[in-house]
Tab-separated table of C-alpha atoms and ligand atoms in Angstrom:
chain	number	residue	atom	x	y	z
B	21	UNK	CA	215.163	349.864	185.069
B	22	UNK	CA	213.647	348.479	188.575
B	23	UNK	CA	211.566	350.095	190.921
B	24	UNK	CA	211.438	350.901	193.903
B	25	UNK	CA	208.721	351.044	196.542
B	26	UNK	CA	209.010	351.748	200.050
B	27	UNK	CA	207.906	349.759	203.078
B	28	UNK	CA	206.347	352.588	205.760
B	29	UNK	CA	205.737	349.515	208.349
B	30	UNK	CA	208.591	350.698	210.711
B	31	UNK	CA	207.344	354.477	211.253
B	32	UNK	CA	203.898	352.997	212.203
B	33	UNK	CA	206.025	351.034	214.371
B	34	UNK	CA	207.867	354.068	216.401
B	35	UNK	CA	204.371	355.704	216.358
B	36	UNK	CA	203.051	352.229	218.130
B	37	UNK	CA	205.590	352.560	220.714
B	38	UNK	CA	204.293	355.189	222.444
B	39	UNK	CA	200.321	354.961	221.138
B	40	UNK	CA	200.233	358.686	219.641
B	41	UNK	CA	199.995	360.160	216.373
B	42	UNK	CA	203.455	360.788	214.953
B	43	UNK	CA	205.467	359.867	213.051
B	44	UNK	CA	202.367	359.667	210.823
B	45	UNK	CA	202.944	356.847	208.054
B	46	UNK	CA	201.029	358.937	205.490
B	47	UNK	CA	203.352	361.536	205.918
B	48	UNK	CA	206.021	359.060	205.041
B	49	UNK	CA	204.238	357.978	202.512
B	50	UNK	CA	204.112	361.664	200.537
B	51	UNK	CA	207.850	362.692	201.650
B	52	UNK	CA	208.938	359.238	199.756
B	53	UNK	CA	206.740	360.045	196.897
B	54	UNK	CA	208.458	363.558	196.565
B	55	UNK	CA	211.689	361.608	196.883
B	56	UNK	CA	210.815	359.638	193.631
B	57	UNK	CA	209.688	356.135	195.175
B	58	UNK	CA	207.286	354.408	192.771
B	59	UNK	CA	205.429	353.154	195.672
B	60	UNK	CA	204.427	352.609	199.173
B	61	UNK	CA	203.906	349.466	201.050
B	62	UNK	CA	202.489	348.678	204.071
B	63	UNK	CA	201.630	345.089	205.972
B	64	UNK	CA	198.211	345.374	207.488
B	65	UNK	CA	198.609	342.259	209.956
B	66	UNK	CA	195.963	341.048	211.524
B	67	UNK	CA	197.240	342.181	215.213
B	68	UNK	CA	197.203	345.700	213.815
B	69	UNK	CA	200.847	345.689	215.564
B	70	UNK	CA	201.889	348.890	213.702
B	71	UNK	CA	199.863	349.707	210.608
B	72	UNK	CA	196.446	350.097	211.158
B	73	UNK	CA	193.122	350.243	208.917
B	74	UNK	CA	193.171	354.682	209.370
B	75	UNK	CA	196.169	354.668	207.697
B	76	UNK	CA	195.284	351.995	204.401
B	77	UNK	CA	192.089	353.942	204.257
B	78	UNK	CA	194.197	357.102	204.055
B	79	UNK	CA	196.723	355.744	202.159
B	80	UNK	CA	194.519	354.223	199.605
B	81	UNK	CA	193.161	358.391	198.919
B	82	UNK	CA	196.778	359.628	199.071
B	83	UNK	CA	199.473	357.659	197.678
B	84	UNK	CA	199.825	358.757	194.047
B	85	UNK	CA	202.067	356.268	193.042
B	86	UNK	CA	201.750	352.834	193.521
B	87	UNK	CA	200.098	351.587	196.488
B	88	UNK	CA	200.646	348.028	197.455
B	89	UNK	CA	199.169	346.131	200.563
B	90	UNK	CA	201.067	343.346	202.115
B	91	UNK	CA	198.767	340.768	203.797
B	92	UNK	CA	197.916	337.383	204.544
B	93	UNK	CA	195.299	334.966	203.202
B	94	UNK	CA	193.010	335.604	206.305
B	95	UNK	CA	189.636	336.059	205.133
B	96	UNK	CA	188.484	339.889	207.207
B	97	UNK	CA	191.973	340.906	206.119
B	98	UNK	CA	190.835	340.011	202.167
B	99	UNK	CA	187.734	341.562	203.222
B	100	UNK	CA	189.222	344.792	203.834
B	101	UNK	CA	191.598	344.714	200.454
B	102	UNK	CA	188.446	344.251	198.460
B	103	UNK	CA	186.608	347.380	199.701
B	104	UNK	CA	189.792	349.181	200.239
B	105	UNK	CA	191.201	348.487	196.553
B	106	UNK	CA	194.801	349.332	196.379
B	107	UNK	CA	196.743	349.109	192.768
B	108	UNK	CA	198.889	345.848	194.157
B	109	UNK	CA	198.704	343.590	197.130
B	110	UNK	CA	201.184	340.960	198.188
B	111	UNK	CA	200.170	337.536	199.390
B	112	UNK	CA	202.796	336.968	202.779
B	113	UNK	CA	202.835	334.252	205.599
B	114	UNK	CA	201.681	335.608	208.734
B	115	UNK	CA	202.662	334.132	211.946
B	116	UNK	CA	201.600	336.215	215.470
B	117	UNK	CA	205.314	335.604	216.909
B	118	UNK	CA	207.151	337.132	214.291
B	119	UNK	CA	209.041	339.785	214.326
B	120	UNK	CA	208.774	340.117	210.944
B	121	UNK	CA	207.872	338.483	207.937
B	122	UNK	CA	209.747	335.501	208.013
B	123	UNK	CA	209.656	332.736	205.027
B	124	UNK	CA	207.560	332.584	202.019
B	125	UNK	CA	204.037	331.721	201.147
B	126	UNK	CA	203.568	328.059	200.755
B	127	UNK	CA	201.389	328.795	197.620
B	128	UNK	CA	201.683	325.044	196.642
B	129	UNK	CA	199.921	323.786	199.906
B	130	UNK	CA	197.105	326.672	199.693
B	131	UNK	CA	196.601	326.749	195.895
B	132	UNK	CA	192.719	326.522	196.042
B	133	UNK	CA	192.509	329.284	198.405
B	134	UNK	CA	195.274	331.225	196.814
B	135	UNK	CA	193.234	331.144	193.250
B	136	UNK	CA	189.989	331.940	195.189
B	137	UNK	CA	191.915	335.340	196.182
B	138	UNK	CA	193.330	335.858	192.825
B	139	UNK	CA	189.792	335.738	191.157
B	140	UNK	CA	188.461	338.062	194.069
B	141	UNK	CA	191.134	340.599	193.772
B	142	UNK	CA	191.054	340.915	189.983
B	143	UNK	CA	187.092	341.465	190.157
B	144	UNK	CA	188.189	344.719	191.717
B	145	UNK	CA	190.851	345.273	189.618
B	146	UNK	CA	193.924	344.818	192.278
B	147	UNK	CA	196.981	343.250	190.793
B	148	UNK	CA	198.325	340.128	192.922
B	149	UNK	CA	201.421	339.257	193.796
B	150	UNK	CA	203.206	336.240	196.300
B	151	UNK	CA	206.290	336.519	198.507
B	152	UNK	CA	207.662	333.054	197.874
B	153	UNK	CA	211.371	332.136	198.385
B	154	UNK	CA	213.072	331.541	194.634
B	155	UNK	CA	211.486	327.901	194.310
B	156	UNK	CA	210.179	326.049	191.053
B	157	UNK	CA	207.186	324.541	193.254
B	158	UNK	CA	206.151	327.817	193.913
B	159	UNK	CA	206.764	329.906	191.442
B	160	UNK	CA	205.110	327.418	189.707
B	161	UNK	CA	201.862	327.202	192.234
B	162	UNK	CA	201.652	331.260	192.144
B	163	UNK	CA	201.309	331.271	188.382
B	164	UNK	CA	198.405	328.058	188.039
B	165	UNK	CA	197.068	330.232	190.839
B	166	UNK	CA	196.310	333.399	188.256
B	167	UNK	CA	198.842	335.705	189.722
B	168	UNK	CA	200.624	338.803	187.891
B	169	UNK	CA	203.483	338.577	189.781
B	170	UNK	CA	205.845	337.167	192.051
B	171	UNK	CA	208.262	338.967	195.295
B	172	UNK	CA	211.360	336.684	195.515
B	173	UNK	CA	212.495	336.842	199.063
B	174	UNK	CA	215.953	338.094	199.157
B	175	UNK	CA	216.416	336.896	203.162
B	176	UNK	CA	218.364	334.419	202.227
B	177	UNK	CA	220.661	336.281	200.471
B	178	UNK	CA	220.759	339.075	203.107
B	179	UNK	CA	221.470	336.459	205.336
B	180	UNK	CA	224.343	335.250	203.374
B	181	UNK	CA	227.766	334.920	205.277
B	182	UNK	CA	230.378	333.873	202.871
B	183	UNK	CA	231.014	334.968	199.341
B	184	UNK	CA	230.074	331.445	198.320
B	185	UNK	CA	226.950	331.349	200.072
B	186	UNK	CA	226.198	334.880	198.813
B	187	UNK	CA	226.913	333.248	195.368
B	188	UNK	CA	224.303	330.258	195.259
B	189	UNK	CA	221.803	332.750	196.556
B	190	UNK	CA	222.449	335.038	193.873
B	191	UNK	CA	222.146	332.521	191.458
B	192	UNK	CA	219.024	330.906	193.370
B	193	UNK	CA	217.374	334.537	192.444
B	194	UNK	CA	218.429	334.624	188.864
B	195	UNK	CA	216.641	330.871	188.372
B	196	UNK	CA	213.577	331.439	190.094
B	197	UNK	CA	213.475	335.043	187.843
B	198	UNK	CA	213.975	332.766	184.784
B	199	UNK	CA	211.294	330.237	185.802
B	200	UNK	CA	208.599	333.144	186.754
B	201	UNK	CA	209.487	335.155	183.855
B	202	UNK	CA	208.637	331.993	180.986
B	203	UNK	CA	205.980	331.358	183.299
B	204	UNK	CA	204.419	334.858	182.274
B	205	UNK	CA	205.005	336.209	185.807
B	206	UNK	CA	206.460	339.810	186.804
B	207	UNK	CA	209.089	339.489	189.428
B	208	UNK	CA	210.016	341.649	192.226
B	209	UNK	CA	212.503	341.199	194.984
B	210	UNK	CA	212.438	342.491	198.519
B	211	UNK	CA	213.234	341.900	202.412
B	212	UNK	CA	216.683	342.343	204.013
B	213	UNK	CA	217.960	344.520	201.225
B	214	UNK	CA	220.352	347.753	202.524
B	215	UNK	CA	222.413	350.526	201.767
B	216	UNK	CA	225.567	347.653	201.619
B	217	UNK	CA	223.941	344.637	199.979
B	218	UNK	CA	221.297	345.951	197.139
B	219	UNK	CA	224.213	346.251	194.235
B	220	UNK	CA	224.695	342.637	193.215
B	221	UNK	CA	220.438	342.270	193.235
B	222	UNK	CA	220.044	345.008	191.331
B	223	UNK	CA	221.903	344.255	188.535
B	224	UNK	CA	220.068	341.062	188.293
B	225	UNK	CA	218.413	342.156	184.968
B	226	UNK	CA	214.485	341.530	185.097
B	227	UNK	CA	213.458	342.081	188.512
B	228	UNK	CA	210.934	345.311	188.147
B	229	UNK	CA	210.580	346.108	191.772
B	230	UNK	CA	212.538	345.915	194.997
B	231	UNK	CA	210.150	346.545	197.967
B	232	UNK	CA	212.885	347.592	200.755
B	233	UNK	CA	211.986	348.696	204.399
B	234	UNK	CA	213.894	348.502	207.775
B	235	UNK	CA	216.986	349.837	205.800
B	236	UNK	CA	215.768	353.325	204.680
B	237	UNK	CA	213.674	354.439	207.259
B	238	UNK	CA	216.903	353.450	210.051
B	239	UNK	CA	218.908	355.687	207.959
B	240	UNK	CA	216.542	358.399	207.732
B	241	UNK	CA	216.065	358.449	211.474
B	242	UNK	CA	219.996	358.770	211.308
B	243	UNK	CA	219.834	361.330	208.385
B	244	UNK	CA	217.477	363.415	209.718
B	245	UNK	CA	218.481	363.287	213.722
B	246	UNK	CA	220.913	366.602	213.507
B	247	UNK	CA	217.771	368.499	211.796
B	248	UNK	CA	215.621	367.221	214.372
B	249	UNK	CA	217.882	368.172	217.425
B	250	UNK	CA	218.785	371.836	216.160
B	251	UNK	CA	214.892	372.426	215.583
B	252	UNK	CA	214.432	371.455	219.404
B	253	UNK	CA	217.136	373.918	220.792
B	254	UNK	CA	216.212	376.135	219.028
B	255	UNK	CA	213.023	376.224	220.279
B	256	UNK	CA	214.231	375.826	224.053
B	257	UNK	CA	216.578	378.720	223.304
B	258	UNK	CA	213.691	380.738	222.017
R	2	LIG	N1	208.810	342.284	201.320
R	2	LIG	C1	207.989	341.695	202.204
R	2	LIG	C2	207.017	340.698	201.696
R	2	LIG	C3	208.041	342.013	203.567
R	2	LIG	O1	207.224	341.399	204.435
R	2	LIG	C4	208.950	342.999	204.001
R	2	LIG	C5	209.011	343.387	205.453
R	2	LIG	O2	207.776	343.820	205.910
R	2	LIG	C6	209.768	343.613	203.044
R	2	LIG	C7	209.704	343.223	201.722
R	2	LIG	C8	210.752	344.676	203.430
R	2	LIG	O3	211.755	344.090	204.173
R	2	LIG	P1	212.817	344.992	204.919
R	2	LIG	O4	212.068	345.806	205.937
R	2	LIG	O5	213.767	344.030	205.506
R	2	LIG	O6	213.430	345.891	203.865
């Protein structure tokens, strides 16, 4: 059976908009947990555009499941995951213009550095993972590297137009699963993934963890928008 954890980035994002204090991500973050997620993400960038270090710092003391930081190889941003210590953190590209992550870690072209981080983070006992699009080269890189796992990035597939393309990306996810997996590597799966598309990934047998954002927490602002308006008249009318 897979797991599931839940990337919170998007409520720190509605909470950016208007510079206040709610939603409140850790919230989130225990109203997912009673839900049954097995964790929580969140991408600590280094613009601070949504999450920011109040919330890994609270985070970190709260989540009771499995806490996983997304973040890139910049050095105060390793900084912070070493004093911080959560149980997992994921090694993503970070580019300032992006709206959100966009493609994977070149692990190959950064392996030194990439290794450096590996030895740094297991010192403190935080498990390592890369979000690397379903390539030998890569996979390949992230293992010599030291890591315990790999995120396959499941854009591509998201992305995926016609039932032939959606095909060959399927079956890019199932070899790059095969080539981590003799390569001693844990695989997980995540970005794109909704409500419509997560059936054919998830029966891929062997992936252990799909990390899935933008798509629950648009559907719980959908879910929970009748609550919400009710709970406002009702407090006009009172
Ligand atoms: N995995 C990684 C590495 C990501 O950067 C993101 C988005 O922050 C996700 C998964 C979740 O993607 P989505 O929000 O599209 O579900």
């Amino acid at each position: 059976m897979a797991y599931l954890t839940v990337n919170i980035d998007p409520i720190a994002t509605i909470r950016q908009a208007r510079r206040t204090d709610e939603p409140d991500p850790v919230w989130a973050a225990a109203l997912c947990e009673l839900a049954g997620t097995n964790g929580i993400t969140v991408h600590l960038r280094q613009d601070r555009r949504h999450i920011n270090d109040r919330d890994v710092r609270l985070l970190k003391e709260t989540v009771a499941s499995k806490f996983n930081l997304e973040m890139s190889l910049a050095e105060p941003i390793v900084r912070i995951a070493e004093k911080v210590r959560p149980d997992q953190v994921t090694l993503v590209p970070e580019n300032r213009a992006e709206l959100t992550t966009e493609g994977g870690l070149n692990c190959a072209g950064q392996q030194k550095r990439l290794a450096q981080i590996v030895k740094r983070m297991h010192r403190k006992d935080i498990l390592v993972s890369t979000f690397i699009l379903p390539d030998e080269k890569q996979i390949l890189a992230s293992a010599e590297a030291g890591c315990d796992a790999v995120e396959l990035h499941t854009g591509p597939y998201a992305n995926a137009k016609t039932d032939s393309r959606i095909e060959t990306t399927l079956n890019q996810l199932r070899d790059g699963r095969d080539i981590a997996a003799a390569a001693g590597l844990i695989v997980h799966a995540g970005h794109g993934l909704t409500y419509r598309n997560i059936r054919p990934v998830a029966r891929i047998e062997g992936i252990c963890e799909f990390n899935i954002g933008h798509s629950i927490i648009a559907r719980a602002v959908l879910v929970g928008i009748r609550q919400a308006t009710e709970e406002m008249i009702r407090l006009i009318e009172q």
